Amino acid sequence: MKKNKAFLIDPVELKQLQQHVYDANMLLYNYKLAIHTWGNVSAISKDRKYMVIKPSGVSYQAMQPTDMVAVDLDNNVIGGSLNPSSDTPTHTLLYKQDSRIQAIVHTHSPFAVAWAQAGSDIPALGTTHADNFYGAVPCARELSEQEINGDYEHNTGLVIIEHFQKNNIDFIATPATLVKERGPFCWSAKSATDAVNLALTLEEVAKMALYTKLINPLQKQANIFLQNKHYNRKHGKNAYYGQKK
Amino acid sequence: MKKNKAFLIDPVELKQLQQHVYDANMLLYNYKLAIHTWGNVSAISKDRKYMVIKPSGVSYQAMQPTDMVAVDLDNNVIGGSLNPSSDTPTHTLLYKQDSRIQAIVHTHSPFAVAWAQAGSDIPALGTTHADNFYGAVPCARELSEQEINGDYEHNTGLVIIEHFQKNNIDFIATPATLVKERGPFCWSAKSATDAVNLALTLEEVAKMALYTKLINPLQKQANIFLQNKHYNRKHGKNAYYGQKK
Amino acid sequence: MKKNKAFLIDPVELKQLQQHVYDANMLLYNYKLAIHTWGNVSAISKDRKYMVIKPSGVSYQAMQPTDMVAVDLDNNVIGGSLNPSSDTPTHTLLYKQDSRIQAIVHTHSPFAVAWAQAGSDIPALGTTHADNFYGAVPCARELSEQEINGDYEHNTGLVIIEHFQKNNIDFIATPATLVKERGPFCWSAKSATDAVNLALTLEEVAKMALYTKLINPLQKQANIFLQNKHYNRKHGKNAYYGQKK
Amino acid sequence: MKKNKAFLIDPVELKQLQQHVYDANMLLYNYKLAIHTWGNVSAISKDRKYMVIKPSGVSYQAMQPTDMVAVDLDNNVIGGSLNPSSDTPTHTLLYKQDSRIQAIVHTHSPFAVAWAQAGSDIPALGTTHADNFYGAVPCARELSEQEINGDYEHNTGLVIIEHFQKNNIDFIATPATLVKERGPFCWSAKSATDAVNLALTLEEVAKMALYTKLINPLQKQANIFLQNKHYNRKHGKNAYYGQKK
């Protein structure tokens, strides 16, 4: 464990965060969104000074809550004895970019990966999509040779941020992206559990979009008023879906 | 709970209806036709003065029978402490339209949603379809901007009814519809359990129809005599499928 | 139970056959080849004077072994208190046609149904197919209006037999057929368990064939020498697959 | 059991190898990569003088560890009372060809079979592929009539080796192949468990590749720098994926 003198970790919060991140990773596995050691879930601390993430290359069945790794936002391991996910710098960059993001998930779920491998946005073809993602789920551009052979995972985060900024996409209204020829990242302003639920939603939406294109290859995005209606009845100012909090 | 002086609720019937609707919602979940909080099942009381429906935005795993909400046919909550499904006005309108309907189901099951997103009827391509649905499962038209931004869920019901009336479709012979860019609604003249079983049948039929189109994109509807034979051996006057009642 | 004076039923054999047919029907259900009350399995008695089959319209979860119905080959119920499957006359005709057939299965499994709905043979595209079915799994022709509105289930059997005879297909070398716009029937010279295993194999082969066509729509049948090799190493005179019996 | 005087078998190692091969076969079954008696897993002894393999035509559910068959590299059974898998000569030839191979798996998993039936390589369309297989998973050529009707299983091995040699493919960098109109073989330099895990990975990759082609039929292989990056961060000299060993 590297020393980090810049801040103190509350051991109670760390333990809770490890349990929360462990549970969310196991939910990912139980949803069958990840096999073997694939995929990873992280969540950030309240002071946003460190995150906790799945260890690299460890199988879901073998993991324990204490195996979850604490990493500061400069990618230094500050808690835990294992290596963190190799995608750590992508996670930390996104946390630094938007302070509303509380948790991040990366999966290799097959329908979402297929859209990423085709280099295509997932178009908003209906209300299941619009209930959860405002507009298309974007596909970020290919990294250049220099970006790949340089600080690859950090650059992956930069390319995601570039795409959201260039296209004026709000990270919370559209809490997911595809990385070209790779796969999906999702995030949540609520919790790691919610981020994993979104990853399952994204896979369902990606599946429905593929099936729709097989019925009508020229299918365009859904009626924009319908998209707005569904997004707003769940997430808007006057949302009326769900229970009062 | 809002007061409703127009009629009295039999507390025994209410409790039975809550249990029945709860069981049917859980069957929907166990059939994997719904994830998260998606979808909803309702059933109507014997006097057709109120229905019981899934609460809005509550996960299947967290629900209890007493969480099922009683709503009169003007969409007033008359029993239960939770908000009813946001699709409540679509359900109540259908119950008012056809007094044979005893239960209604809405799902986001992916194959049926794909046909809805493509804005296409599910054609009757074989006997599995014809055993259960007379003719194509229709796809109702897109709502207008005014219909979406007005009383949306009520208008959704109106558009379904418009489609059935314009096309002389009998609600019981063809107990399902797609709503464009949205997904399926099914109903039953028997019970909520039967309506959920129909929702599973619809998903199977939607899957078979997509696979068939992938083998032969130009496939037309099945022989009309064969469709009639299968529909009638199960549902006609001289039906001989099944056991004597 | 109708009287049948032409022959006596051994009650021990009947009971064993009911158990065997029940187990095979439940295997069909557990393989997820049938939902609700769909599909049916039968097996014939040693003297080939009667068969035992699933009752009509009864759900798999509710069935008991004693619910299996005994029917003579003229379609008279001779044992059991329930109505036999409505497909009974198709089964009895096939048993009469080929005395090697010991058991028959009908399913609505979705990939096989899709080929039937497309009115297409399932081509022999590889060795998984050739290991089990000699040549394409044929799709029998559409029934005429007269055949449908006449003795439909009997005529379905006639159309299957017509197709096998016209095309010189051996019932045991190719133990399955599709009925156009309907679905598959399989049979076995061994047992009802084996017939259900074949129904699962057919569904796998139908799935592989569809996926193959999606990769290459023009894909032709596999090398005929390869087909013969695989069929014969399992079923030929000098078969060397499996264990000595 | 045939005698083999050329070498002695350590009974402890044999028993361990039988257990290991049994466990890996059962993993194949539990991953749903094999139904019925299909597929087979083998592993080689430390001295590379014999391998242990699944018996031919025995169902997974009926198998015991002691049923696993020991075979020398000339395909003589030297331990166990059952016939070995009919694919035995393909396995032994691959073990002799590359002394790094420790275990081999053959499956009929449907997406991988579909690519084999289409006679097509599985192109490297993204990082899930590149993480595990360097370049396309190749499809070996069709066997000639003479090769099929001669020593078929041995010739199958020869055709695989021919393809890898002609195309300068390294058996460990690309630990899988398709055999045309047949299906996949995978292998591992580590263990039978690892080989079965690769067979699952291959099926996922084959599925993703098909879905990708359905979105964009003209999709080309992924950026070569991205492929190299992902392959090398997991398997290269400076690999940083996973935990220190």
GROMACS .gro file of C-alpha atoms in nm, chain A residues 1-238:
model
  238
    1MET     CA    1   0.000   0.000   0.000
    2LYS     CA    2   0.139   0.336  -0.107
    3LYS     CA    3   0.139   0.614   0.150
    4ASN     CA    4  -0.074   0.914   0.082
    5LYS     CA    5  -0.022   1.201   0.315
    6ALA     CA    6  -0.256   1.439   0.141
    7PHE     CA    7  -0.564   1.307   0.319
    8LEU     CA    8  -0.687   1.060   0.577
    9ILE     CA    9  -0.917   0.769   0.501
   10ASP     CA   10  -1.199   0.697   0.742
   11PRO     CA   11  -1.165   0.319   0.795
   12VAL     CA   12  -1.539   0.282   0.854
   13GLU     CA   13  -1.625   0.454   0.527
   14LEU     CA   14  -1.360   0.251   0.343
   15LYS     CA   15  -1.505  -0.074   0.472
   16GLN     CA   16  -1.858   0.031   0.377
   17LEU     CA   17  -1.742   0.138   0.033
   18GLN     CA   18  -1.560  -0.192  -0.019
   19GLN     CA   19  -1.876  -0.381   0.073
   20HIS     CA   20  -2.089  -0.163  -0.153
   21VAL     CA   21  -1.850  -0.199  -0.448
   22TYR     CA   22  -1.817  -0.573  -0.386
   23ASP     CA   23  -2.196  -0.614  -0.381
   24ALA     CA   24  -2.232  -0.415  -0.702
   25ASN     CA   25  -1.962  -0.620  -0.875
   26MET     CA   26  -2.138  -0.941  -0.769
   27LEU     CA   27  -2.468  -0.800  -0.899
   28LEU     CA   28  -2.296  -0.744  -1.234
   29TYR     CA   29  -2.191  -1.108  -1.230
   30ASN     CA   30  -2.531  -1.234  -1.120
   31TYR     CA   31  -2.699  -1.031  -1.397
   32LYS     CA   32  -2.470  -1.230  -1.634
   33LEU     CA   33  -2.325  -0.904  -1.765
   34ALA     CA   34  -1.973  -1.031  -1.691
   35ILE     CA   35  -1.801  -1.369  -1.719
   36HIS     CA   36  -1.459  -1.479  -1.597
   37THR     CA   37  -1.278  -1.168  -1.463
   38TRP     CA   38  -1.436  -0.926  -1.714
   39GLY     CA   39  -1.586  -0.591  -1.628
   40ASN     CA   40  -1.545  -0.374  -1.321
   41VAL     CA   41  -1.745  -0.148  -1.090
   42SER     CA   42  -1.614   0.142  -0.881
   43ALA     CA   43  -1.763   0.398  -0.641
   44ILE     CA   44  -1.620   0.720  -0.502
   45SER     CA   45  -1.584   0.835  -0.140
   46LYS     CA   46  -1.795   1.118   0.001
   47ASP     CA   47  -1.506   1.366  -0.004
   48ARG     CA   48  -1.428   1.254  -0.361
   49LYS     CA   49  -1.064   1.200  -0.269
   50TYR     CA   50  -1.051   0.829  -0.351
   51MET     CA   51  -1.251   0.554  -0.519
   52VAL     CA   52  -1.283   0.181  -0.454
   53ILE     CA   53  -1.269  -0.058  -0.753
   54LYS     CA   54  -1.258  -0.427  -0.843
   55PRO     CA   55  -0.907  -0.577  -0.843
   56SER     CA   56  -0.758  -0.658  -1.185
   57GLY     CA   57  -0.801  -1.005  -1.332
   58VAL     CA   58  -0.965  -1.160  -1.024
   59SER     CA   59  -1.264  -1.385  -1.088
   60TYR     CA   60  -1.599  -1.286  -0.940
   61GLN     CA   61  -1.639  -1.617  -0.764
   62ALA     CA   62  -1.304  -1.583  -0.585
   63MET     CA   63  -1.345  -1.221  -0.469
   64GLN     CA   64  -1.403  -1.097  -0.114
   65PRO     CA   65  -1.512  -0.746  -0.008
   66THR     CA   66  -1.166  -0.678   0.137
   67ASP     CA   67  -1.014  -0.744  -0.207
   68MET     CA   68  -1.168  -0.422  -0.339
   69VAL     CA   69  -0.887  -0.169  -0.397
   70ALA     CA   70  -0.886   0.194  -0.282
   71VAL     CA   71  -0.719   0.433  -0.529
   72ASP     CA   72  -0.676   0.810  -0.509
   73LEU     CA   73  -0.775   1.022  -0.807
   74ASP     CA   74  -0.414   1.027  -0.928
   75ASN     CA   75  -0.436   0.648  -0.960
   76ASN     CA   76  -0.221   0.569  -0.653
   77VAL     CA   77  -0.329   0.260  -0.460
   78ILE     CA   78  -0.400   0.376  -0.106
   79GLY     CA   79  -0.582   0.072   0.036
   80GLY     CA   80  -0.584  -0.300  -0.033
   81SER     CA   81  -0.311  -0.543  -0.132
   82LEU     CA   82  -0.415  -0.620  -0.490
   83ASN     CA   83  -0.369  -0.436  -0.819
   84PRO     CA   84  -0.676  -0.232  -0.913
   85SER     CA   85  -0.857  -0.283  -1.242
   86SER     CA   86  -0.639  -0.185  -1.537
   87ASP     CA   87  -0.920   0.054  -1.636
   88THR     CA   88  -0.862   0.258  -1.318
   89PRO     CA   89  -0.739   0.576  -1.496
   90THR     CA   90  -1.057   0.587  -1.707
   91HIS     CA   91  -1.267   0.577  -1.391
   92THR     CA   92  -1.070   0.841  -1.201
   93LEU     CA   93  -1.076   1.081  -1.494
   94LEU     CA   94  -1.455   1.057  -1.522
   95TYR     CA   95  -1.495   1.118  -1.147
   96LYS     CA   96  -1.278   1.430  -1.178
   97GLN     CA   97  -1.469   1.548  -1.485
   98ASP     CA   98  -1.818   1.546  -1.332
   99SER     CA   99  -1.859   1.573  -0.958
  100ARG     CA  100  -2.211   1.431  -0.973
  101ILE     CA  101  -2.084   1.084  -1.077
  102GLN     CA  102  -2.087   0.848  -0.776
  103ALA     CA  103  -2.017   0.513  -0.941
  104ILE     CA  104  -1.891   0.373  -1.275
  105VAL     CA  105  -1.932   0.036  -1.445
  106HIS     CA  106  -1.753  -0.116  -1.742
  107THR     CA  107  -1.881  -0.439  -1.899
  108HIS     CA  108  -1.833  -0.659  -2.205
  109SER     CA  109  -2.206  -0.731  -2.235
  110PRO     CA  110  -2.250  -0.865  -2.589
  111PHE     CA  111  -2.523  -0.646  -2.742
  112ALA     CA  112  -2.367  -0.323  -2.618
  113VAL     CA  113  -2.024  -0.445  -2.732
  114ALA     CA  114  -2.168  -0.519  -3.078
  115TRP     CA  115  -2.275  -0.154  -3.121
  116ALA     CA  116  -1.932  -0.044  -2.997
  117GLN     CA  117  -1.759  -0.281  -3.239
  118ALA     CA  118  -1.972  -0.141  -3.521
  119GLY     CA  119  -1.862   0.207  -3.410
  120SER     CA  120  -2.223   0.318  -3.390
  121ASP     CA  121  -2.429   0.515  -3.138
  122ILE     CA  122  -2.723   0.317  -2.998
  123PRO     CA  123  -3.014   0.515  -3.141
  124ALA     CA  124  -3.309   0.603  -2.916
  125LEU     CA  125  -3.567   0.386  -3.089
  126GLY     CA  126  -3.832   0.376  -2.819
  127THR     CA  127  -3.944   0.454  -2.470
  128THR     CA  128  -3.742   0.185  -2.292
  129HIS     CA  129  -3.439   0.377  -2.413
  130ALA     CA  130  -3.588   0.721  -2.347
  131ASP     CA  131  -3.693   0.623  -1.994
  132ASN     CA  132  -3.326   0.588  -1.907
  133PHE     CA  133  -3.100   0.769  -2.154
  134TYR     CA  134  -3.163   1.113  -2.299
  135GLY     CA  135  -3.095   1.078  -2.672
  136ALA     CA  136  -2.871   0.820  -2.834
  137VAL     CA  137  -2.610   0.642  -2.624
  138PRO     CA  138  -2.305   0.787  -2.797
  139CYS     CA  139  -2.006   0.598  -2.933
  140ALA     CA  140  -1.682   0.785  -2.870
  141ARG     CA  141  -1.425   0.804  -3.146
  142GLU     CA  142  -1.136   0.566  -3.210
  143LEU     CA  143  -0.816   0.649  -3.024
  144SER     CA  144  -0.514   0.741  -3.236
  145GLU     CA  145  -0.198   0.528  -3.242
  146GLN     CA  146  -0.035   0.781  -3.009
  147GLU     CA  147  -0.328   0.775  -2.768
  148ILE     CA  148  -0.330   0.394  -2.764
  149ASN     CA  149   0.042   0.354  -2.714
  150GLY     CA  150   0.059   0.639  -2.464
  151ASP     CA  151  -0.139   0.655  -2.140
  152TYR     CA  152  -0.411   0.437  -2.291
  153GLU     CA  153  -0.665   0.414  -2.010
  154HIS     CA  154  -0.632   0.784  -1.924
  155ASN     CA  155  -0.671   0.871  -2.294
  156THR     CA  156  -0.982   0.654  -2.312
  157GLY     CA  157  -1.134   0.878  -2.048
  158LEU     CA  158  -1.023   1.190  -2.239
  159VAL     CA  159  -1.190   1.067  -2.557
  160ILE     CA  160  -1.517   1.001  -2.372
  161ILE     CA  161  -1.510   1.350  -2.220
  162GLU     CA  162  -1.422   1.506  -2.558
  163HIS     CA  163  -1.725   1.338  -2.715
  164PHE     CA  164  -1.965   1.452  -2.444
  165GLN     CA  165  -1.834   1.808  -2.454
  166LYS     CA  166  -1.826   1.843  -2.834
  167ASN     CA  167  -2.183   1.713  -2.859
  168ASN     CA  168  -2.317   1.894  -2.553
  169ILE     CA  169  -2.421   1.570  -2.387
  170ASP     CA  170  -2.494   1.589  -2.015
  171PHE     CA  171  -2.325   1.310  -1.819
  172ILE     CA  172  -2.624   1.257  -1.592
  173ALA     CA  173  -2.900   1.285  -1.852
  174THR     CA  174  -2.713   1.032  -2.069
  175PRO     CA  175  -2.527   0.818  -1.815
  176ALA     CA  176  -2.355   0.579  -2.057
  177THR     CA  177  -2.119   0.571  -2.352
  178LEU     CA  178  -1.966   0.321  -2.588
  179VAL     CA  179  -1.594   0.323  -2.654
  180LYS     CA  180  -1.533   0.228  -3.018
  181GLU     CA  181  -1.426  -0.133  -3.082
  182ARG     CA  182  -1.440  -0.191  -2.711
  183GLY     CA  183  -1.762  -0.169  -2.513
  184PRO     CA  184  -1.980   0.027  -2.272
  185PHE     CA  185  -1.915   0.241  -1.966
  186CYS     CA  186  -2.211   0.348  -1.748
  187TRP     CA  187  -2.226   0.569  -1.443
  188SER     CA  188  -2.471   0.685  -1.182
  189ALA     CA  189  -2.529   0.993  -0.968
  190LYS     CA  190  -2.679   0.763  -0.703
  191SER     CA  191  -2.488   0.445  -0.623
  192ALA     CA  192  -2.288   0.154  -0.760
  193THR     CA  193  -2.602  -0.060  -0.745
  194ASP     CA  194  -2.780   0.192  -0.963
  195ALA     CA  195  -2.488   0.201  -1.207
  196VAL     CA  196  -2.503  -0.177  -1.243
  197ASN     CA  197  -2.879  -0.162  -1.294
  198LEU     CA  198  -2.812   0.090  -1.572
  199ALA     CA  199  -2.560  -0.148  -1.729
  200LEU     CA  200  -2.836  -0.412  -1.744
  201THR     CA  201  -3.077  -0.154  -1.889
  202LEU     CA  202  -2.819  -0.058  -2.150
  203GLU     CA  203  -2.778  -0.421  -2.256
  204GLU     CA  204  -3.158  -0.456  -2.290
  205VAL     CA  205  -3.177  -0.136  -2.491
  206ALA     CA  206  -2.886  -0.245  -2.714
  207LYS     CA  207  -3.062  -0.580  -2.773
  208MET     CA  208  -3.394  -0.414  -2.858
  209ALA     CA  209  -3.217  -0.174  -3.095
  210LEU     CA  210  -3.047  -0.458  -3.282
  211TYR     CA  211  -3.373  -0.655  -3.312
  212THR     CA  212  -3.550  -0.340  -3.434
  213LYS     CA  213  -3.289  -0.282  -3.704
  214LEU     CA  214  -3.334  -0.644  -3.816
  215ILE     CA  215  -3.707  -0.580  -3.868
  216ASN     CA  216  -3.652  -0.240  -4.030
  217PRO     CA  217  -3.290  -0.156  -4.119
  218LEU     CA  218  -3.390   0.204  -4.192
  219GLN     CA  219  -3.563   0.265  -3.859
  220LYS     CA  220  -3.507   0.621  -3.736
  221GLN     CA  221  -3.503   0.749  -3.378
  222ALA     CA  222  -3.835   0.760  -3.197
  223ASN     CA  223  -4.065   1.063  -3.203
  224ILE     CA  224  -3.877   1.335  -3.011
  225PHE     CA  225  -4.187   1.440  -2.817
  226LEU     CA  226  -4.231   1.081  -2.703
  227GLN     CA  227  -3.866   1.062  -2.597
  228ASN     CA  228  -3.896   1.385  -2.400
  229LYS     CA  229  -4.223   1.275  -2.240
  230HIS     CA  230  -4.078   0.947  -2.117
  231TYR     CA  231  -3.750   1.096  -2.003
  232ASN     CA  232  -3.928   1.371  -1.814
  233ARG     CA  233  -4.202   1.165  -1.653
  234LYS     CA  234  -3.919   0.974  -1.484
  235HIS     CA  235  -3.643   1.233  -1.445
  236GLY     CA  236  -3.790   1.579  -1.516
  237LYS     CA  237  -3.898   1.856  -1.277
  238ASN     CA  238  -4.253   1.730  -1.264
   0.00000   0.00000   0.00000
